[in-house]
Short mmCIF file of C-alpha atoms and ligand atoms in Angstrom, two decimals:
data_model
loop_
_atom_site.label_atom_id
_atom_site.label_comp_id
_atom_site.label_asym_id
_atom_site.label_seq_id
_atom_site.Cartn_x
_atom_site.Cartn_y
_atom_site.Cartn_z
CA MET A 1 -7.23 11.32 28.27
CA LEU A 2 -3.92 10.49 26.59
CA LYS A 3 -1.45 13.41 26.53
CA GLU A 4 -1.34 13.69 22.73
CA GLN A 5 -5.16 13.90 22.68
CA LYS A 6 -4.94 17.66 23.26
CA GLU A 7 -4.09 18.33 19.62
CA PHE A 8 -6.75 15.91 18.39
CA ALA A 9 -9.28 17.65 20.68
CA ARG A 10 -8.38 21.03 19.16
CA ARG A 11 -8.90 19.65 15.65
CA ARG A 12 -12.25 18.11 16.59
CA LYS A 13 -13.43 21.38 18.08
CA GLN A 14 -12.58 23.24 14.87
CA PHE A 15 -14.15 20.58 12.64
CA ILE A 16 -17.34 20.39 14.74
CA ARG A 17 -17.67 24.17 14.55
CA MET A 18 -17.36 24.07 10.76
CA VAL A 19 -19.89 21.24 10.42
CA GLY A 20 -22.33 23.35 12.45
CA ASN A 21 -25.36 22.73 14.61
CA GLY A 22 -28.18 20.82 12.98
CA ASN A 23 -25.75 18.88 10.80
CA ILE A 24 -23.76 15.67 11.24
CA ALA A 25 -20.41 14.22 10.08
CA VAL A 26 -19.56 10.53 9.85
CA LEU A 27 -16.13 9.03 9.12
CA ALA A 28 -15.04 5.40 8.97
CA SER A 29 -11.70 3.84 9.89
CA SER A 30 -9.68 1.86 7.36
CA SER A 31 -10.64 -1.79 7.04
CA ILE A 32 -8.40 -4.77 7.48
CA MET A 33 -7.45 -6.08 4.04
CA GLN A 34 -6.94 -9.79 3.71
CA ARG A 35 -3.78 -10.89 1.91
CA ASN A 36 -4.55 -14.60 1.91
CA SER A 37 -5.81 -17.28 4.28
CA ASP A 38 -5.35 -16.07 7.90
CA VAL A 39 -2.93 -13.35 6.78
CA ASP A 40 -3.79 -9.66 6.51
CA PHE A 41 -1.96 -6.74 4.92
CA PRO A 42 -0.43 -4.45 7.56
CA PHE A 43 -3.16 -2.15 8.88
CA ARG A 44 -2.78 1.57 8.21
CA GLN A 45 -5.43 3.87 9.65
CA ASN A 46 -7.25 6.26 7.34
CA SER A 47 -5.46 9.60 7.67
CA ASP A 48 -8.61 11.75 8.02
CA PHE A 49 -9.94 9.39 10.68
CA PHE A 50 -6.65 9.43 12.59
CA TYR A 51 -6.24 13.19 12.23
CA LEU A 52 -9.43 13.74 14.21
CA SER A 53 -9.23 10.88 16.68
CA GLY A 54 -5.75 9.44 17.17
CA PHE A 55 -7.66 6.14 17.28
CA ASP A 56 -5.65 3.46 15.53
CA GLU A 57 -8.08 0.55 15.26
CA PRO A 58 -10.09 -0.90 12.38
CA GLU A 59 -13.87 -1.46 12.61
CA ALA A 60 -14.56 1.99 13.98
CA VAL A 61 -16.82 4.88 12.95
CA ILE A 62 -16.70 8.43 14.25
CA VAL A 63 -19.86 10.51 14.38
CA PHE A 64 -19.81 14.22 15.14
CA VAL A 65 -23.14 15.67 16.15
CA PRO A 66 -22.62 19.40 16.82
CA GLY A 67 -24.81 20.61 19.67
CA ARG A 68 -25.84 17.10 20.84
CA GLU A 69 -26.65 17.36 24.54
CA GLN A 70 -25.17 14.00 25.56
CA GLY A 71 -21.94 14.84 23.77
CA GLU A 72 -20.89 15.83 20.27
CA TYR A 73 -18.24 13.12 19.74
CA VAL A 74 -19.56 9.58 19.29
CA LEU A 75 -17.41 6.55 18.47
CA PHE A 76 -18.50 3.10 17.37
CA CYS A 77 -15.71 0.60 17.99
CA ARG A 78 -14.91 -2.98 18.86
CA GLU A 79 -15.68 -4.11 22.39
CA PHE A 80 -12.82 -5.37 24.51
CA ASP A 81 -12.60 -9.11 24.05
CA GLU A 82 -10.30 -11.50 25.94
CA LYS A 83 -9.81 -13.84 22.99
CA THR A 84 -8.92 -11.07 20.54
CA ALA A 85 -6.58 -9.62 23.15
CA LEU A 86 -4.81 -12.97 23.34
CA TRP A 87 -4.47 -13.45 19.56
CA VAL A 88 -3.87 -9.98 18.17
CA GLY A 89 -3.61 -7.65 21.16
CA ALA A 90 -6.10 -5.65 23.19
CA SER A 91 -8.41 -3.10 21.64
CA ALA A 92 -9.38 0.04 23.57
CA GLY A 93 -12.96 -1.12 24.01
CA LEU A 94 -15.80 1.22 24.94
CA GLU A 95 -14.27 2.20 28.28
CA GLY A 96 -10.86 2.87 26.78
CA ALA A 97 -12.43 4.99 24.05
CA VAL A 98 -13.99 7.27 26.64
CA LYS A 99 -11.06 7.28 29.06
CA ASP A 100 -8.11 7.53 26.66
CA TYR A 101 -9.58 9.11 23.53
CA ALA A 102 -11.96 11.65 25.08
CA VAL A 103 -14.98 10.18 23.31
CA ASP A 104 -18.28 11.47 24.73
CA ASP A 105 -20.28 8.35 23.93
CA ALA A 106 -18.92 4.98 22.77
CA PHE A 107 -21.08 2.21 21.28
CA PRO A 108 -20.26 -1.29 20.03
CA ILE A 109 -19.63 -1.32 16.27
CA ASP A 110 -21.99 -4.29 16.04
CA ASP A 111 -24.88 -2.01 17.10
CA ILE A 112 -24.26 0.66 14.48
CA ASP A 113 -27.19 -0.37 12.23
CA ASP A 114 -29.58 0.17 15.13
CA ILE A 115 -28.08 3.39 16.54
CA LEU A 116 -26.71 5.42 13.63
CA PRO A 117 -30.02 6.04 11.83
CA GLY A 118 -31.31 7.64 15.05
CA LEU A 119 -28.38 10.07 15.04
CA LEU A 120 -29.13 11.03 11.42
CA GLU A 121 -32.72 11.98 12.23
CA ASP A 122 -33.62 15.61 11.59
CA LYS A 123 -30.11 16.58 10.51
CA SER A 124 -29.91 18.84 7.47
CA ARG A 125 -26.47 18.07 6.10
CA LEU A 126 -24.48 14.87 6.21
CA TYR A 127 -20.72 15.32 5.81
CA PHE A 128 -18.70 12.21 4.94
CA PRO A 129 -15.59 11.34 2.87
CA MET A 130 -17.63 10.76 -0.27
CA GLY A 131 -16.22 8.37 -2.86
CA THR A 132 -13.19 7.04 -1.01
CA GLN A 133 -14.70 4.09 0.90
CA LEU A 134 -17.42 2.84 -1.44
CA GLU A 135 -18.87 0.22 0.90
CA PHE A 136 -19.19 2.81 3.62
CA ASP A 137 -20.88 5.25 1.20
CA GLN A 138 -23.44 2.53 0.53
CA GLN A 139 -23.97 1.91 4.23
CA LEU A 140 -24.62 5.61 4.75
CA MET A 141 -27.17 5.56 1.95
CA ASP A 142 -28.85 2.56 3.58
CA TRP A 143 -28.95 4.23 7.01
CA SER A 144 -30.34 7.43 5.49
CA GLN A 145 -32.94 5.38 3.63
CA LYS A 146 -33.97 3.85 6.92
CA VAL A 147 -34.56 7.33 8.34
CA ARG A 148 -36.49 8.34 5.21
CA GLY A 149 -38.74 5.33 5.84
CA ARG A 150 -39.91 7.08 9.00
CA SER A 151 -40.97 10.27 7.26
CA ARG A 152 -44.66 9.69 7.93
CA ALA A 153 -43.78 9.73 11.64
CA GLY A 154 -42.53 13.28 11.04
CA VAL A 155 -38.83 12.37 10.96
CA CYS A 156 -36.55 14.03 8.36
CA ALA A 157 -33.46 12.45 6.82
CA PRO A 158 -30.45 14.57 5.81
CA ALA A 159 -31.28 16.30 2.55
CA GLU A 160 -27.75 17.33 1.63
CA PHE A 161 -24.83 14.93 1.27
CA ILE A 162 -21.57 16.83 1.36
CA SER A 163 -17.99 15.67 1.04
CA SER A 164 -16.07 16.25 4.28
CA ASP A 165 -12.88 16.53 2.24
CA HIS A 166 -12.87 20.24 1.73
CA LEU A 167 -13.22 21.15 5.43
CA LEU A 168 -10.82 18.51 6.67
CA HIS A 169 -8.21 18.78 3.98
CA GLU A 170 -7.87 22.53 4.35
CA MET A 171 -7.10 21.82 8.02
CA ARG A 172 -4.61 19.07 7.18
CA LEU A 173 -2.85 21.26 4.62
CA ILE A 174 -1.54 23.66 7.28
CA LYS A 175 0.73 21.75 9.61
CA SER A 176 0.89 22.52 13.35
CA VAL A 177 4.11 22.89 15.32
CA ASN A 178 3.77 19.30 16.51
CA GLU A 179 3.11 17.98 13.00
CA ILE A 180 6.21 19.76 11.72
CA LYS A 181 8.17 18.13 14.52
CA GLN A 182 6.99 14.69 13.38
CA MET A 183 7.76 15.51 9.73
CA LYS A 184 11.27 16.62 10.69
CA LYS A 185 11.80 13.32 12.45
CA ALA A 186 10.58 11.38 9.39
CA ALA A 187 12.89 13.49 7.22
CA LYS A 188 15.86 12.90 9.53
CA ILE A 189 15.52 9.13 9.38
CA SER A 190 15.14 9.18 5.60
CA VAL A 191 18.18 11.43 5.21
CA LYS A 192 20.18 8.91 7.21
CA ALA A 193 18.94 6.08 4.96
CA HIS A 194 19.91 7.95 1.77
CA LYS A 195 23.41 8.54 3.12
CA ILE A 196 23.75 4.85 3.96
CA ALA A 197 22.60 3.99 0.42
CA MET A 198 25.33 6.22 -1.05
CA GLN A 199 27.93 4.64 1.23
CA ARG A 200 26.94 1.05 0.47
CA THR A 201 26.43 1.31 -3.29
CA ARG A 202 29.04 -0.47 -5.44
CA PRO A 203 29.04 -1.98 -8.93
CA ASN A 204 27.55 -5.50 -9.02
CA VAL A 205 25.42 -5.03 -5.88
CA PHE A 206 21.70 -5.61 -6.52
CA GLU A 207 19.05 -2.91 -6.23
CA TYR A 208 17.22 -4.94 -3.58
CA GLN A 209 20.32 -4.99 -1.41
CA ILE A 210 20.39 -1.19 -1.28
CA ASP A 211 16.60 -1.22 -0.76
CA ALA A 212 17.19 -3.54 2.21
CA GLU A 213 19.82 -1.24 3.71
CA MET A 214 17.34 1.63 3.59
CA LYS A 215 14.48 -0.40 5.04
CA HIS A 216 16.80 -1.49 7.83
CA CYS A 217 17.64 2.12 8.57
CA PHE A 218 13.96 3.15 8.58
CA MET A 219 12.79 0.42 10.89
CA SER A 220 15.77 0.34 13.23
CA ASN A 221 15.25 4.06 13.81
CA GLY A 222 11.65 3.50 14.87
CA ALA A 223 9.77 4.35 11.66
CA GLN A 224 6.64 2.26 11.27
CA SER A 225 6.97 1.64 7.54
CA GLU A 226 7.96 3.12 4.23
CA ALA A 227 5.74 6.04 3.26
CA TYR A 228 5.44 4.42 -0.22
CA PRO A 229 7.18 1.58 -2.04
CA SER A 230 10.83 2.54 -2.53
CA ILE A 231 12.17 3.11 -6.01
CA VAL A 232 15.75 1.82 -6.27
CA ALA A 233 16.50 2.15 -9.95
CA GLY A 234 19.91 1.56 -11.50
CA GLY A 235 20.79 2.81 -15.01
CA GLU A 236 17.90 2.79 -17.47
CA ASN A 237 15.48 1.78 -14.72
CA GLY A 238 15.83 5.37 -13.52
CA CYS A 239 13.86 6.42 -16.60
CA ILE A 240 10.82 4.43 -15.38
CA LEU A 241 9.03 6.89 -13.12
CA HIS A 242 7.38 4.40 -10.76
CA TYR A 243 9.90 1.55 -11.02
CA THR A 244 9.61 -0.67 -7.94
CA ASP A 245 10.90 -4.08 -9.12
CA ASN A 246 14.24 -3.27 -7.50
CA ASN A 247 15.76 -6.54 -8.74
CA SER A 248 18.52 -5.55 -11.20
CA LYS A 249 22.26 -5.62 -10.78
CA LEU A 250 23.93 -2.20 -10.47
CA ASN A 251 26.37 -1.59 -13.30
CA ASP A 252 29.67 0.23 -13.17
CA GLY A 253 29.26 3.54 -15.02
CA ASP A 254 25.50 3.88 -14.45
CA LEU A 255 23.57 6.16 -12.13
CA LEU A 256 21.37 4.95 -9.28
CA LEU A 257 18.11 6.83 -8.68
CA ILE A 258 16.58 6.23 -5.25
CA ASP A 259 13.17 7.64 -4.31
CA ALA A 260 12.48 6.46 -0.76
CA GLY A 261 11.11 7.87 2.48
CA CYS A 262 9.83 6.50 5.76
CA GLU A 263 6.60 7.07 7.64
CA TRP A 264 7.05 8.27 11.22
CA GLN A 265 4.00 8.46 13.48
CA LYS A 266 1.71 8.74 10.44
CA TYR A 267 3.82 11.42 8.72
CA ALA A 268 5.59 10.85 5.43
CA SER A 269 8.95 11.90 4.09
CA ASP A 270 9.75 11.72 0.39
CA ILE A 271 13.35 12.04 -0.84
CA THR A 272 14.99 11.29 -4.18
CA ARG A 273 18.71 11.24 -4.74
CA THR A 274 20.60 10.19 -7.87
CA PHE A 275 24.28 9.27 -7.75
CA PRO A 276 26.92 7.33 -9.69
CA ILE A 277 27.18 3.63 -8.85
CA ASN A 278 30.98 3.74 -9.02
CA GLY A 279 31.15 6.98 -7.03
CA VAL A 280 32.16 9.33 -9.88
CA PHE A 281 29.81 11.10 -12.32
CA SER A 282 30.67 10.76 -16.03
CA GLY A 283 30.65 13.87 -18.26
CA GLU A 284 27.06 13.48 -19.50
CA GLN A 285 25.77 12.37 -16.11
CA ARG A 286 27.43 15.36 -14.48
CA ALA A 287 25.95 17.78 -17.03
CA LEU A 288 22.37 16.51 -16.70
CA TYR A 289 22.64 16.13 -12.93
CA GLN A 290 23.88 19.68 -12.43
CA LEU A 291 21.08 20.95 -14.66
CA VAL A 292 18.43 19.17 -12.57
CA LEU A 293 20.09 20.46 -9.40
CA ASP A 294 20.07 24.03 -10.73
CA ALA A 295 16.39 23.60 -11.62
CA GLN A 296 15.69 22.32 -8.12
CA TYR A 297 17.45 25.29 -6.49
CA ALA A 298 15.52 27.68 -8.72
CA ALA A 299 12.24 25.97 -7.78
CA ILE A 300 13.01 25.91 -4.05
CA LYS A 301 13.77 29.63 -4.20
CA GLN A 302 10.18 30.20 -5.28
CA VAL A 303 8.80 28.58 -2.13
CA LYS A 304 7.66 31.50 0.00
CA PRO A 305 4.36 32.89 1.27
CA GLY A 306 2.51 34.83 -1.38
CA ASN A 307 4.00 32.94 -4.33
CA HIS A 308 1.54 30.60 -6.01
CA TRP A 309 1.64 26.81 -6.22
CA ASN A 310 2.93 26.75 -9.78
CA ASP A 311 5.80 29.24 -9.34
CA PRO A 312 8.34 26.52 -8.40
CA HIS A 313 7.27 24.36 -11.36
CA GLU A 314 7.57 27.27 -13.77
CA ALA A 315 11.04 28.10 -12.44
CA ALA A 316 12.17 24.48 -12.83
CA VAL A 317 10.81 24.21 -16.38
CA LYS A 318 12.62 27.38 -17.39
CA VAL A 319 16.02 26.20 -16.14
CA LEU A 320 15.55 22.70 -17.60
CA THR A 321 14.47 23.94 -21.01
CA LYS A 322 17.39 26.37 -21.24
CA GLY A 323 19.79 23.57 -20.32
CA LEU A 324 18.28 21.12 -22.80
CA VAL A 325 18.84 23.69 -25.55
CA LYS A 326 22.40 24.27 -24.38
CA PHE A 327 23.15 20.53 -24.58
CA GLY A 328 21.48 20.20 -28.00
CA LEU A 329 18.69 17.98 -26.68
CA LEU A 330 16.14 20.60 -27.75
CA LYS A 331 16.43 23.08 -30.56
CA GLY A 332 14.67 26.42 -30.80
CA HIS A 333 13.67 29.56 -28.94
CA VAL A 334 13.38 28.89 -25.17
CA PRO A 335 10.06 30.76 -24.52
CA THR A 336 8.45 29.01 -27.52
CA LEU A 337 9.74 25.62 -26.38
CA ILE A 338 8.30 26.26 -22.90
CA LYS A 339 4.96 27.38 -24.37
CA ASN A 340 4.79 24.24 -26.54
CA GLU A 341 5.90 22.03 -23.63
CA ALA A 342 8.76 20.72 -25.78
CA TYR A 343 10.54 19.55 -22.59
CA LYS A 344 7.81 16.98 -21.87
CA PRO A 345 9.49 13.95 -23.50
CA TYR A 346 12.29 14.46 -20.95
CA TYR A 347 10.39 16.04 -18.03
CA MET A 348 6.87 14.62 -17.95
CA HIS A 349 5.83 15.08 -14.33
CA ARG A 350 5.17 18.10 -12.18
CA THR A 351 7.69 19.60 -9.77
CA GLY A 352 5.98 18.54 -6.54
CA HIS A 353 2.96 17.77 -4.41
CA TRP A 354 1.70 18.43 -0.89
CA LEU A 355 3.27 16.22 1.76
CA GLY A 356 1.89 15.23 5.15
CA MET A 357 0.13 12.20 6.58
CA ASP A 358 -0.13 10.87 3.03
CA VAL A 359 2.82 11.10 0.67
CA HIS A 360 0.68 12.75 -1.99
CA ASP A 361 -1.12 14.68 0.68
CA VAL A 362 -4.53 16.28 0.64
CA GLY A 363 -5.35 19.90 -0.12
CA ASP A 364 -6.52 21.76 -3.19
CA TYR A 365 -3.93 23.12 -5.62
CA LYS A 366 -6.28 25.65 -7.18
CA ILE A 367 -8.90 27.92 -5.69
CA ASN A 368 -11.51 29.32 -8.06
CA LYS A 369 -9.48 27.93 -10.96
CA GLN A 370 -6.38 29.91 -9.89
CA TRP A 371 -3.21 28.38 -8.45
CA ARG A 372 -3.43 28.87 -4.69
CA LEU A 373 -0.93 30.97 -2.76
CA LEU A 374 1.63 29.33 -0.52
CA GLU A 375 1.14 29.88 3.22
CA PRO A 376 3.31 29.19 6.28
CA GLY A 377 2.77 25.65 7.57
CA MET A 378 2.29 24.05 4.16
CA VAL A 379 4.77 21.29 3.27
CA LEU A 380 5.50 20.34 -0.33
CA THR A 381 8.07 18.40 -2.30
CA ILE A 382 10.32 19.94 -4.93
CA GLU A 383 11.37 17.19 -7.32
CA PRO A 384 12.43 18.11 -10.83
CA GLY A 385 13.99 15.45 -13.03
CA LEU A 386 15.19 14.59 -16.50
CA TYR A 387 14.67 11.22 -18.13
CA ILE A 388 16.32 10.51 -21.48
CA GLN A 389 14.67 7.25 -22.50
CA PRO A 390 16.98 4.47 -23.82
CA ASN A 391 15.05 4.55 -27.12
CA ALA A 392 15.23 8.34 -27.56
CA THR A 393 16.78 8.04 -31.02
CA GLU A 394 16.27 11.77 -31.66
CA VAL A 395 19.14 12.59 -29.29
CA ASP A 396 22.84 11.75 -29.34
CA LYS A 397 23.48 8.23 -28.02
CA LYS A 398 25.65 9.49 -25.17
CA TRP A 399 22.60 10.93 -23.36
CA ARG A 400 20.34 7.89 -23.66
CA GLY A 401 19.29 5.90 -20.60
CA ILE A 402 20.17 8.62 -18.10
CA GLY A 403 17.46 9.31 -15.50
CA VAL A 404 17.95 11.95 -12.82
CA ARG A 405 15.56 13.22 -10.14
CA ILE A 406 16.37 15.25 -7.04
CA GLU A 407 13.62 15.60 -4.44
CA ASP A 408 13.43 17.43 -1.13
CA ASP A 409 10.66 18.17 1.37
CA VAL A 410 10.12 21.88 1.90
CA LEU A 411 8.21 23.69 4.64
CA VAL A 412 6.77 27.12 3.88
CA THR A 413 7.78 29.45 6.71
CA LYS A 414 6.80 33.06 7.48
CA LYS A 415 10.01 34.32 5.89
CA GLY A 416 10.36 31.84 3.04
CA HIS A 417 11.06 28.17 3.45
CA GLU A 418 12.97 25.48 5.29
CA VAL A 419 14.26 22.38 3.48
CA LEU A 420 13.48 19.54 5.89
CA THR A 421 15.65 17.04 4.01
CA GLN A 422 18.68 19.30 3.64
CA GLY A 423 20.99 16.72 5.23
CA ALA A 424 20.92 14.33 2.26
CA PRO A 425 23.93 15.28 0.09
CA LYS A 426 23.08 16.53 -3.40
CA GLU A 427 26.03 18.70 -4.49
CA ILE A 428 28.21 16.67 -6.87
CA ASN A 429 31.33 17.16 -4.74
CA ASP A 430 29.56 16.19 -1.53
CA ILE A 431 28.20 12.98 -3.06
CA GLU A 432 31.53 12.00 -4.58
CA GLU A 433 33.36 12.74 -1.33
CA LEU A 434 30.93 10.71 0.77
CA MET A 435 31.16 7.77 -1.61
CA GLU A 436 34.96 7.98 -1.83
CA ALA A 437 35.29 8.06 1.97
CA ALA A 438 33.07 4.95 2.20
CA ARG A 439 35.16 3.17 -0.46
CA VAL A 440 38.47 3.67 1.30
CA ALA A 441 37.12 3.01 4.81
N1 LIG B 501 7.61 9.05 -4.09
C1 LIG B 501 6.51 9.49 -4.82
C2 LIG B 501 6.73 10.84 -5.33
O1 LIG B 501 7.84 11.32 -5.33
O2 LIG B 501 5.83 11.52 -5.67
MN1 MN B 502 9.44 10.66 -4.17
MN1 MN B 503 7.30 13.11 -4.31
#
């Protein structure tokens, strides 16, 4: 058994216990997606599948059969094949699955239609990731139908189809010591990349050149990929929330908003920094930036066990709305403006999301219609912003086209929180000093 299998084994044990005797759970790997003739998109394993198995191959299906005498953990996977090994590298094969991945019983994926229906027989509940892999959902229906066809022989098919999401995602929401270690590593590499971006940014450089510097940093530090397509948005592009064209020239006097993070060993980081392209914030940029930063500090302060999910968002909205009134961008009584969501033309997204194996990670935000309480081991982003659209004719011209977001990754600890991405400069002085030092070097 591979060393890192210990943690996977612990997770499987917990999951199998929750699924319970008499029931069954089935999960499929990600599929290879074809890009065009003979070329595939890079393979990324399904996070739920990997979380339970550590098995990083396509064409695989996990079956958990709690209480099964011959073993509770069954894997269908590709057989070892010399030709495949030569062209794309060796797969674990059935032997490797048992030896390295602690599988109790491994079967060829090509035999799944014959074997899986037998495993479904007389099980009450079938847990699977309903609605996320539609072809696989259909296959499960077909296999269950096959079992139903044997009802006159006294065989029962699962009567209840239940999403595995709730059980699994509650587990994934609370990160283990080892997971936090991986997330810190992802954060560290991304922090380094954001610093490099600040040091290399100059007027007349193109967004894609800064994007390339960051990608180089990610990959040369051992990250496997970006956790999501990087946003490198100069000037007005910073007001487009999911801008990924990254093909404009950076103009003297504008801000650059970069939302980029790497994936390290299947764990995401997610950082946004906004800074002046020429190294010095203008008056309006400084005012809006400091306001977003104050909102971010206020939100981060709310990250502690016992506070609820929405406390950081509420804190951010309060600071932002007050500031918008102070600068004349909103007019009126602050509590009324908050109640009427008057800030929404300038702050239209929420203050964060869960972070983990997926950048917008799994886990419920509400329980019984109430915001859930924060608990140690949860990781979330805190990312307030302000976006004054270029066509916002209702505000003074001097504010238009400024987009600012500041985003950090925050771990809930027993005593409060730890900002995993602390190392990326965000104080105005620190940014200006770093950029100035790079200019004169
Ligand atoms: N990078 C995606 C997000 O910040 O949510
Ligand atoms: Mn982000
Ligand atoms: Mn984010």
